[in-house]
């Protein structure tokens, strides 16, 4: 299934696919042995060489949590020759989630096209005074935002991990015993799924050498290593089944509603899913009022969701910044557990999967394909790579959120700016390909001037009202 | 300029019912017993000085949102919005035509009265903040504030503030120059030649620009904290490493 669909993407992202194949098919032996490469890899090789060799078995790593982060990490670990255990408590978990994945994820993770329920190619952003702008004029025909069902995506990535050699354990992780001596083992205790539930399941445990915590926003692994807390957004959404004619409008369109009524520090959304829409909103600093914000969101979208029936109500915390300690000894956090969600858009699926892969790659390298023990330095090298690769993206999203979500005038200015084609192009390019795109400096200057102009005008208007 | 009683110019054709400020009671619909119902009687108005009143129809509005059953165990939830009976109060103004301000109606002496356009937009935004409306595709809002020329903004917002700040700077400057002269005997021209005095001048101008209200002290401190906070959160994981 996977190989057939990868072909259709070759034209889309030639370079990234080739790089991916090159990285993953060449056995890493060349990385450690080839003398000319030694001087680039010296730091890693020295670290690996100083780690003790494990006699008689391969390195054992447990990945706690089988979502996109855990699945991607387990697959990469298993492919790298490491004995991998993937612990997941609910195999058919339909998670409350926007479910949007960027284009680069499909290519980078070789996702089959049938995983994507819907291709969203149109985005409408609506200001507090209902000025609306369609942000999609610059999208090319092959570009889209993929909407997936989380249970389908998560299940697929887990299956791939199993196919690469990981062992899945259906159970709920409860606690972790830290090693007593320097190269001792971690003992993870879990409740095995007994066919009905995990809370009443049999208590079991496994011994491993390293742990990857991929168990999401309320991570127990994070608690057990005292990783610290983060500020979080509470995202609340209702899944609404619309009549067919109304659903037609949302065929491949997603909407973003902004305003103090909808959310004082985030936005309300209507995202189309497989056969219904998800209408929701979120807030960071005004959590008790979330129901009020949800009512306001439904009011703003009322004409378009008229006649819809609410099928399900769900809510979940979404981290707003990384936890203070993401790696402690031989335990590393990835995905939502680490707090890798962009501010402003609340996007986390791609970052979860990518961080899982990066962390696993660091472990594979540091352990020399499972032959040696890893230490904290090897786990930290994943942090270094991650911060370097995606730090700027997160920081830019933070700046945008600070600038444009602070007040109604700022949101009016945001919608005005979105009318500009250059802004649309920059926004979508950075979203689709997850790189902070360097635009044309002259256009950037014009954009800066327009930004200041819009913000000043909108703020002036609002000051007059008071 | 604005009154909270129900006043409107009689020229508008958009009036529906008009009741006085007392609340009317609706029969409690059993459907709606899940949540307290919100009644809203809209009595708001703005009457501007030049009589270009924006008038809003005064009606009863029944809030239909709380009907929705939130129990997923009920199977099919209740319909999201009550279709027929409700009457919604929307923003209406004779000068607001198909989602934008009709500039032809803002003519004053042959040219567009941009001040009135600005006033009208301010009222519209304030109205919508207090009474959010559903966004409807059949009536899209397409007004863009950038059609108002830059000099209208300057005249309206920048110039008064600039006058205020320049006045402050001038007063501070004059008295500082006087005091320095009385204390040191150095005249104004010689003061300007001194580096320390030039620095003081720079600080005075900067202070007048940045700190316009008492609250600005805190605001600036908070802004500085904000700009570095996110970075600090990302760097937190590396602080441990340095300590070890």
XYZ file of C-alpha atoms in Angstrom:
710
model
C 0.000 0.000 0.000
C 2.679 2.446 0.987
C 5.001 1.944 -1.972
C 2.340 2.583 -4.583
C 1.322 5.898 -3.164
C 4.842 7.142 -2.549
C 5.348 7.154 -6.294
C 2.601 9.655 -6.837
C 4.381 12.119 -4.595
C 7.723 11.974 -6.252
C 6.936 14.976 -8.378
C 5.765 16.899 -5.395
C 8.810 16.831 -3.234
C 11.634 15.375 -5.164
C 14.424 16.513 -2.906
C 12.895 15.710 0.427
C 11.916 12.196 -0.661
C 15.343 11.502 -2.052
C 16.953 12.755 1.093
C 14.641 10.586 3.128
C 15.547 7.496 1.134
C 19.212 8.274 1.249
C 19.159 8.774 4.981
C 17.225 5.698 5.734
C 18.503 3.158 3.287
C 22.226 3.691 3.683
C 23.255 1.702 6.671
C 24.768 3.841 9.290
C 27.884 1.785 9.435
C 29.390 4.218 7.022
C 28.702 7.000 9.461
C 30.890 5.516 12.120
C 33.546 3.780 10.107
C 34.410 5.945 7.104
C 37.472 7.929 8.164
C 36.674 11.007 6.101
C 33.380 11.326 7.929
C 34.949 10.741 11.292
C 35.957 14.307 11.718
C 32.382 15.524 11.249
C 30.881 12.904 13.458
C 33.703 12.858 15.911
C 31.688 14.061 18.852
C 29.055 11.379 18.322
C 31.488 8.617 17.611
C 33.488 9.374 20.699
C 30.313 9.380 22.763
C 29.205 6.113 21.246
C 32.584 4.557 21.684
C 32.715 5.496 25.315
C 29.333 3.937 25.982
C 29.659 0.387 27.136
C 28.765 -2.326 24.687
C 25.797 -4.394 25.660
C 26.618 -8.049 25.673
C 24.332 -10.621 24.161
C 21.346 -8.476 23.353
C 20.308 -5.249 21.683
C 19.353 -2.029 23.369
C 15.778 -2.129 24.677
C 13.672 1.021 24.432
C 10.086 1.472 25.519
C 7.885 4.041 23.796
C 4.985 4.971 26.037
C 2.034 6.125 23.981
C 1.037 4.968 20.516
C -0.064 8.147 18.808
C 1.748 9.751 15.860
C 4.788 10.516 18.011
C 5.036 7.043 19.505
C 4.304 5.294 16.246
C 6.928 7.231 14.319
C 9.510 6.779 17.075
C 8.847 3.045 17.368
C 9.143 2.545 13.629
C 12.482 4.334 13.415
C 13.828 2.534 16.465
C 12.777 -0.852 15.191
C 14.259 -0.152 11.770
C 17.505 0.805 13.495
C 17.801 -2.587 15.061
C 16.666 -1.713 18.551
C 14.347 -3.907 20.557
C 11.288 -1.671 20.762
C 8.216 -1.905 22.958
C 5.276 0.356 22.135
C 2.835 0.717 25.006
C -0.636 2.016 24.069
C -3.721 1.925 26.242
C -6.497 2.235 23.668
C -5.991 0.990 20.156
C -9.117 2.523 18.679
C -8.859 5.874 20.404
C -10.741 8.511 18.450
C -8.998 11.580 19.777
C -10.457 15.062 19.976
C -8.350 16.782 17.398
C -8.546 19.205 14.517
C -6.999 16.483 12.423
C -5.158 18.674 9.966
C -1.806 17.564 8.609
C 0.482 19.640 6.405
C 1.561 18.538 2.972
C 5.119 17.761 4.000
C 3.930 15.145 6.449
C 2.375 13.079 3.700
C 5.659 13.019 1.829
C 8.014 12.678 4.773
C 6.126 9.850 6.380
C 5.001 8.099 3.205
C 1.384 8.310 4.175
C -0.997 6.526 1.827
C -3.512 8.822 0.171
C -6.527 6.952 1.465
C -5.692 7.991 4.998
C -6.713 11.495 4.099
C -10.479 11.907 4.324
C -10.628 15.327 2.838
C -8.304 17.798 1.176
C -8.923 21.278 2.413
C -7.858 23.801 -0.174
C -9.726 26.849 1.036
C -9.428 28.688 4.309
C -11.683 31.546 5.323
C -10.625 33.849 8.143
C -13.360 35.963 9.694
C -12.718 39.057 11.774
C -14.684 40.201 14.797
C -16.730 42.523 12.602
C -17.347 39.711 10.145
C -14.983 40.936 7.481
C -13.968 37.709 5.844
C -11.056 36.885 3.635
C -10.404 33.792 1.561
C -6.871 32.646 2.016
C -6.153 30.289 -0.791
C -5.538 32.226 -3.931
C -1.899 31.264 -4.024
C -2.280 27.542 -3.463
C -1.073 25.388 -6.297
C -3.342 22.613 -7.549
C -1.407 19.871 -5.789
C -1.282 21.649 -2.444
C -3.807 21.033 0.290
C -4.252 20.546 4.004
C -5.078 16.941 4.698
C -7.872 16.180 7.160
C -7.506 12.807 8.793
C -9.298 10.765 11.392
C -6.855 10.350 14.247
C -7.782 6.737 14.875
C -6.973 5.933 11.270
C -3.667 7.814 11.202
C -2.510 6.588 14.592
C -3.436 3.024 13.763
C -1.567 3.161 10.471
C 1.639 4.450 12.044
C 1.437 1.824 14.768
C 1.001 -0.948 12.211
C 4.048 0.297 10.358
C 6.025 0.189 13.585
C 4.952 -3.389 14.167
C 5.819 -4.268 10.590
C 9.336 -2.900 11.190
C 9.766 -5.101 14.207
C 8.380 -3.269 17.217
C 6.350 -5.113 19.838
C 3.011 -3.562 20.738
C 1.814 -3.837 24.307
C -1.821 -2.972 24.876
C -1.710 -1.529 28.327
C -1.820 1.576 30.487
C 1.501 2.801 31.798
C 1.239 3.473 35.502
C 4.673 4.119 36.903
C 8.362 3.870 36.266
C 11.196 2.691 38.519
C 14.352 4.582 37.807
C 17.659 2.695 37.585
C 19.611 2.197 40.758
C 23.050 2.326 39.202
C 24.639 4.159 36.315
C 23.777 1.744 33.520
C 20.899 0.073 35.244
C 17.506 -0.549 33.719
C 14.189 1.280 33.901
C 11.282 -0.843 35.039
C 7.969 0.271 33.573
C 4.802 -0.910 35.274
C 1.605 -1.111 33.300
C -1.899 -2.545 33.452
C -2.402 -4.978 30.623
C -5.627 -4.672 28.662
C -7.829 -7.555 29.671
C -10.313 -7.349 26.848
C -12.501 -4.806 28.567
C -10.470 -2.104 30.176
C -7.018 -1.199 31.248
C -7.778 0.025 34.737
C -8.683 -3.448 35.929
C -6.055 -5.237 33.942
C -3.288 -7.421 35.216
C -0.276 -5.572 36.540
C 2.811 -6.284 34.530
C 6.174 -4.737 33.992
C 9.043 -4.650 31.546
C 12.677 -3.741 31.902
C 14.215 -1.436 29.359
C 17.329 0.660 28.941
C 15.722 3.866 27.722
C 12.251 5.329 27.610
C 10.562 7.668 25.180
C 7.538 9.430 26.619
C 4.973 9.939 23.862
C 1.881 9.846 26.002
C 0.447 13.197 25.190
C -0.529 16.352 26.994
C -1.208 14.655 30.342
C 1.938 12.606 30.128
C 2.574 10.239 33.017
C 6.135 9.735 31.892
C 6.656 13.482 32.199
C 5.266 13.373 35.717
C 7.491 10.523 36.729
C 10.635 12.302 35.589
C 9.443 15.568 37.061
C 9.664 17.309 33.732
C 7.700 20.314 34.919
C 4.483 21.838 33.693
C 3.449 23.974 30.789
C 0.705 26.462 30.151
C -2.000 24.843 28.159
C -4.888 25.791 25.971
C -8.171 24.053 26.520
C -9.632 23.115 23.143
C -13.339 22.384 23.129
C -15.165 21.106 20.107
C -18.501 19.732 19.045
C -18.869 17.384 16.140
C -21.925 18.418 14.191
C -23.606 16.471 11.425
C -24.855 18.917 8.830
C -27.561 18.511 6.213
C -26.102 17.732 2.801
C -26.502 21.149 1.255
C -24.735 22.811 4.155
C -22.021 20.164 4.096
C -21.450 20.985 0.451
C -20.201 24.397 1.470
C -17.574 22.823 3.698
C -16.500 20.347 1.025
C -12.927 21.543 1.145
C -13.193 24.723 3.141
C -12.185 25.358 6.716
C -13.128 28.475 8.631
C -11.438 30.404 11.384
C -13.513 32.831 13.446
C -11.741 35.486 15.486
C -13.054 37.849 18.094
C -13.259 38.392 21.812
C -16.667 36.751 21.807
C -15.301 33.566 20.285
C -12.050 33.462 22.216
C -10.002 36.183 23.883
C -6.707 34.482 23.120
C -7.306 31.909 20.429
C -9.808 31.361 17.629
C -12.960 29.442 16.889
C -13.038 27.035 14.019
C -15.229 25.010 11.726
C -13.198 22.169 10.263
C -14.708 19.627 7.900
C -14.141 16.013 8.816
C -15.019 12.795 7.031
C -18.786 13.304 7.038
C -19.405 16.026 9.569
C -17.883 19.250 10.787
C -16.096 20.017 13.994
C -17.038 23.362 15.487
C -14.894 24.418 18.360
C -12.914 27.047 20.164
C -10.203 27.292 22.749
C -8.755 29.511 25.401
C -5.650 29.702 27.511
C -6.436 32.260 30.157
C -10.220 32.159 30.401
C -10.960 28.485 30.786
C -14.109 28.758 32.925
C -15.819 30.640 30.099
C -15.200 28.019 27.452
C -18.882 27.118 27.086
C -19.725 30.748 26.525
C -17.095 30.916 23.806
C -18.482 27.790 22.210
C -21.965 29.297 22.145
C -20.533 32.397 20.541
C -18.728 30.308 17.926
C -21.938 28.528 17.046
C -23.659 31.871 16.825
C -21.099 33.242 14.431
C -21.402 30.196 12.231
C -25.106 29.822 12.734
C -26.288 30.505 9.217
C -23.894 27.943 7.852
C -24.535 25.159 10.334
C -28.285 25.643 10.548
C -30.055 22.360 10.981
C -27.018 20.507 12.165
C -27.123 17.951 14.940
C -24.473 17.696 17.598
C -23.089 14.180 17.671
C -20.342 14.466 20.178
C -18.704 16.919 22.524
C -15.047 16.676 23.380
C -12.278 18.703 24.932
C -8.557 18.347 25.480
C -5.633 20.334 26.780
C -3.085 21.508 24.238
C 0.386 22.558 25.415
C 1.545 26.069 24.614
C 5.259 25.683 25.141
C 7.769 22.939 25.932
C 8.138 21.543 29.402
C 11.140 22.824 31.354
C 12.910 19.457 31.269
C 12.401 17.406 28.152
C 15.211 14.910 28.692
C 16.185 13.516 32.050
C 18.822 10.802 32.123
C 17.711 8.155 29.607
C 14.101 9.295 29.349
C 13.103 11.677 26.582
C 9.781 13.310 25.851
C 8.375 13.850 22.374
C 5.241 15.238 20.802
C 2.544 16.727 23.020
C 4.217 15.221 26.084
C 7.174 17.495 25.416
C 4.931 20.407 24.512
C 5.681 20.700 20.806
C 2.614 22.555 19.679
C 2.769 25.846 17.832
C 1.124 28.801 19.445
C -1.575 30.513 17.487
C -2.579 27.557 15.373
C -2.343 24.734 17.887
C -0.735 22.450 15.355
C 0.942 19.383 16.753
C 0.488 16.214 14.704
C 3.388 16.816 12.369
C 5.676 17.947 15.171
C 4.779 14.908 17.209
C 5.674 12.500 14.438
C 8.803 14.395 13.480
C 10.083 14.645 17.038
C 9.436 10.932 17.475
C 11.512 10.196 14.447
C 14.302 12.574 15.466
C 14.502 11.216 18.982
C 14.591 7.661 17.700
C 17.304 8.557 15.208
C 19.395 10.054 18.001
C 19.034 6.891 20.038
C 19.893 4.697 17.087
C 23.000 6.747 16.356
C 24.089 7.054 19.966
C 23.694 3.355 20.554
C 25.403 2.435 17.320
C 22.369 0.495 16.106
C 21.515 -0.992 19.430
C 24.937 -2.374 20.184
C 25.839 0.093 22.903
C 24.143 1.660 25.847
C 22.939 5.258 25.424
C 23.382 8.050 27.893
C 21.778 11.400 28.512
C 24.093 13.115 26.062
C 22.783 11.012 23.207
C 19.198 11.800 24.129
C 20.057 15.492 24.391
C 21.499 15.496 20.929
C 17.934 15.017 19.669
C 16.945 18.149 21.598
C 19.735 20.088 19.990
C 18.701 19.013 16.528
C 15.060 19.682 17.223
C 15.555 23.145 18.678
C 17.784 24.063 15.775
C 15.411 22.758 13.128
C 12.096 23.977 14.491
C 12.908 26.603 17.092
C 12.504 29.431 14.556
C 9.116 28.091 13.386
C 7.798 28.010 16.925
C 9.196 31.428 17.705
C 7.636 32.992 14.619
C 4.264 31.494 15.520
C 4.675 32.885 19.021
C 5.340 36.366 17.693
C 2.339 36.166 15.387
C 0.152 35.011 18.223
C 1.348 37.796 20.509
C 0.817 40.405 17.833
C -2.486 39.370 16.344
C -4.431 37.564 18.993
C -4.213 40.168 21.691
C -7.316 42.190 20.935
C -10.114 42.765 18.484
C -8.307 45.548 16.603
C -5.328 43.262 16.194
C -7.581 40.578 14.729
C -9.147 43.072 12.332
C -5.645 43.988 11.241
C -4.801 40.296 10.781
C -7.753 39.782 8.476
C -6.864 42.888 6.501
C -3.318 41.642 6.081
C -4.481 38.235 4.961
C -6.100 39.875 1.975
C -2.617 40.450 0.655
C -1.416 37.719 -1.686
C 2.158 37.832 -0.451
C 0.984 37.140 3.083
C -1.133 34.241 1.877
C 1.760 32.751 0.002
C 4.193 33.098 2.928
C 1.670 31.675 5.370
C 0.836 28.655 3.316
C 4.389 27.952 2.265
C 5.596 27.946 5.829
C 2.655 25.842 6.922
C 2.889 23.288 4.129
C 6.605 22.733 4.194
C 7.396 23.597 7.798
C 10.267 25.883 6.965
C 10.455 29.539 7.825
C 10.359 30.789 4.289
C 12.655 33.643 3.329
C 10.645 35.912 1.134
C 11.529 38.761 -1.106
C 13.077 41.536 1.071
C 11.230 44.307 -0.737
C 7.920 42.533 -0.248
C 8.843 41.909 3.367
C 9.408 45.601 3.840
C 6.071 46.438 2.241
C 4.478 43.820 4.450
C 6.051 45.328 7.548
C 4.737 48.758 6.610
C 1.284 47.328 5.877
C 1.283 45.460 9.164
C 2.066 48.576 11.131
C -0.509 50.498 9.115
C -3.254 47.956 9.707
C -2.495 47.655 13.400
C -2.408 51.419 13.873
C -5.672 51.960 12.003
C -7.502 49.198 13.797
C -6.270 50.329 17.194
C -7.177 53.924 16.444
C -10.710 52.907 15.534
C -11.118 50.890 18.675
C -9.695 53.598 20.912
C -12.236 56.001 19.517
C -15.041 53.710 20.507
C -14.054 53.819 24.169
C -23.317 61.589 21.893
C -24.748 58.210 22.576
C -27.678 57.538 24.729
C -28.865 54.290 26.012
C -32.517 54.893 25.557
C -34.406 53.921 22.502
C -34.066 56.911 20.270
C -33.857 56.831 16.575
C -34.310 59.103 13.669
C -37.610 58.705 12.013
C -36.162 58.546 8.571
C -35.082 54.969 8.740
C -37.375 52.400 7.279
C -35.868 49.581 9.254
C -37.969 49.700 12.335
C -39.876 46.713 13.435
C -41.500 46.598 16.800
C -40.668 49.031 19.484
C -41.217 48.376 23.111
C -40.208 50.351 26.091
C -37.455 49.326 28.348
C -39.386 46.751 30.279
C -38.634 43.126 29.668
C -41.219 40.868 28.235
C -41.559 37.288 29.243
C -41.622 34.330 26.981
C -43.493 31.165 27.759
C -40.899 28.668 28.821
C -40.435 26.203 26.040
C -39.866 22.737 27.533
C -37.123 22.164 25.042
C -35.187 25.004 26.441
C -35.231 23.948 30.013
C -31.726 22.586 29.778
C -30.136 25.950 30.259
C -31.418 29.313 31.339
C -32.644 31.205 28.407
C -31.171 34.499 27.470
C -33.597 37.229 26.609
C -32.184 40.260 25.051
C -33.938 43.459 24.421
C -31.948 45.679 22.208
C -32.250 49.263 23.086
C -29.036 50.663 21.912
C -28.478 53.608 19.697
C -25.912 56.076 18.692
C -26.929 59.523 17.739
C -24.008 61.452 16.404
C -23.513 65.143 16.484
C -24.058 65.708 12.837
C -27.253 63.798 12.918
C -26.084 60.918 10.798
C -27.608 58.542 13.232
C -27.111 54.895 12.825
C -30.270 53.316 13.924
C -30.843 49.854 15.003
C -34.115 48.077 14.998
C -35.357 47.419 18.437
C -36.698 43.971 18.874
C -36.855 41.077 21.151
C -34.332 38.472 20.483
C -34.711 34.948 21.606
C -31.474 33.207 22.101
C -31.794 29.831 20.489
C -28.414 28.369 21.306
C -29.065 26.607 24.610
C -31.553 24.197 23.091
C -28.818 21.899 22.111
C -28.603 18.739 24.070
C -25.069 18.047 25.030
C -25.461 14.460 26.047
C -23.976 12.264 23.425
C -25.759 9.318 24.992
C -29.045 10.710 23.768
C -28.105 9.556 20.336
C -29.044 12.321 18.022
C -28.588 15.721 19.527
C -31.087 18.494 19.211
C -30.898 20.791 16.233
C -28.329 23.457 16.535
C -30.415 26.475 15.776
C -34.099 27.092 15.965
C -35.114 27.914 12.472
C -38.335 29.777 12.298
C -39.475 31.931 15.159
C -36.499 33.959 16.207
C -35.954 37.502 15.147
C -32.378 38.580 15.135
C -31.106 42.037 15.575
C -28.508 42.787 13.013
C -26.431 45.813 12.342
C -28.334 47.973 9.969
C -27.552 51.408 8.708
C -28.732 53.184 5.605
C -25.157 53.973 4.644
C -24.004 50.347 5.013
C -24.733 48.845 1.639
C -23.868 45.296 0.607
C -21.167 44.760 3.128
C -19.371 48.062 2.865
C -19.843 51.743 3.467
C -21.406 53.465 0.496
C -19.041 56.381 0.020
C -21.514 58.257 -2.120
C -23.621 58.803 0.970
C -20.741 60.402 2.804
C -20.323 63.364 0.526
C -19.754 66.717 2.111
C -19.220 69.698 -0.128
C -18.378 67.540 -3.106
C -15.691 65.422 -1.435
C -16.001 62.363 0.736
C -16.254 63.115 4.419
C -13.684 60.625 5.672
C -14.215 61.592 9.274
C -17.798 60.453 9.001
C -16.688 57.181 7.437
C -14.306 56.624 10.322
C -17.045 57.431 12.821
C -19.438 55.065 11.125
C -16.940 52.202 11.142
C -16.160 52.780 14.805
C -19.838 52.521 15.640
C -20.246 49.397 13.571
C -17.344 47.651 15.235
C -18.494 48.632 18.704
C -21.983 47.397 17.908
C -20.681 44.077 16.692
C -18.451 43.656 19.718
C -21.465 43.947 21.942
C -23.795 41.997 19.662
C -21.842 39.454 17.665
C -23.513 38.413 14.476
C -23.458 35.291 12.460
C -21.223 35.533 9.442
C -23.354 34.944 6.380
C -22.074 34.172 2.926
C -24.992 35.858 1.245
C -24.121 39.131 2.887
C -20.344 39.215 3.039
C -18.608 42.094 4.727
C -15.976 43.516 2.449
C -15.124 46.869 3.952
C -11.387 47.553 4.019
C -10.105 50.394 6.179
C -7.269 51.047 3.782
C -9.619 52.840 1.389
C -9.547 55.733 3.816
C -6.600 57.861 2.704
C -3.575 58.226 4.910
C -4.006 61.929 5.503
C -7.480 61.377 6.975
C -5.906 59.090 9.576
C -3.125 61.570 10.201
C -5.504 64.468 10.710
C -7.781 62.506 12.916
C -5.441 60.517 15.114
C -1.826 61.420 14.688
C -1.955 65.192 14.739
C -3.810 65.696 18.027
C -1.549 63.227 19.798
C 1.519 64.788 18.217
C 0.395 68.201 19.379
C -0.026 66.896 22.899
C 3.364 65.258 22.996
C 5.198 68.133 21.415
C 3.584 70.446 23.930
C 4.764 68.245 26.780
C 8.261 68.020 25.385
C 8.396 71.783 24.930
C 7.298 72.457 28.491
C 9.727 69.965 29.962
C 12.489 71.301 27.729
C 11.904 74.916 28.617
C 11.921 74.367 32.354
C 14.899 72.020 32.261
C 16.838 74.580 30.247
C 15.864 77.263 32.753
C 16.896 75.198 35.755
C 20.218 74.162 34.282
C 20.882 77.768 33.371
C 20.009 79.014 36.853
C 22.140 76.374 38.526
C 25.170 76.419 36.284
C 24.921 79.672 34.413
C 25.292 77.855 31.110
C 22.969 79.395 28.527
C 20.754 77.485 26.137
C 23.159 77.571 23.187
C 26.069 76.379 25.290
C 23.918 73.647 26.841
C 23.245 72.229 23.410
C 26.949 71.868 22.841
C 27.444 69.701 25.933
C 27.202 65.951 25.556
C 25.517 65.351 28.901
C 22.862 67.918 28.126
C 22.251 66.350 24.746
C 21.728 63.012 26.452
C 19.233 64.562 28.838
C 17.383 66.019 25.872
C 17.247 62.606 24.223
C 15.954 61.008 27.418
C 13.307 63.705 27.798
C 12.024 63.255 24.231
C 12.098 59.477 24.516
C 10.300 59.578 27.844
C 7.558 61.802 26.485
C 7.064 59.446 23.532
C 7.036 56.179 25.431
C 5.302 57.097 28.631
C 2.044 58.854 27.987
C -0.074 57.479 30.771
C 0.834 56.259 34.220
C 0.038 52.702 33.186
C 2.674 52.802 30.481
C 5.438 52.008 32.967
C 3.902 48.632 33.701
C 2.936 48.056 30.093
C 6.485 48.517 28.886
C 7.873 46.229 31.559
C 5.330 43.589 30.651
C 6.110 43.903 26.962
C 9.807 43.373 27.599
C 9.035 40.300 29.684
C 6.703 38.977 27.024
C 9.220 39.232 24.238
C 11.715 37.092 26.078
C 9.341 34.707 27.841
C 8.827 32.197 25.057
C 12.544 31.994 24.440
C 13.097 31.319 28.130
C 10.623 28.471 28.031
C 12.466 26.811 25.177
C 15.828 27.334 26.822
C 14.635 25.899 30.127
C 15.723 22.424 29.235
C 19.275 23.629 28.656
C 19.526 25.387 32.029
C 19.754 22.005 33.730
C 22.609 20.974 31.564
C 24.595 24.067 32.418
C 24.035 23.532 36.107
C 25.313 19.957 36.041
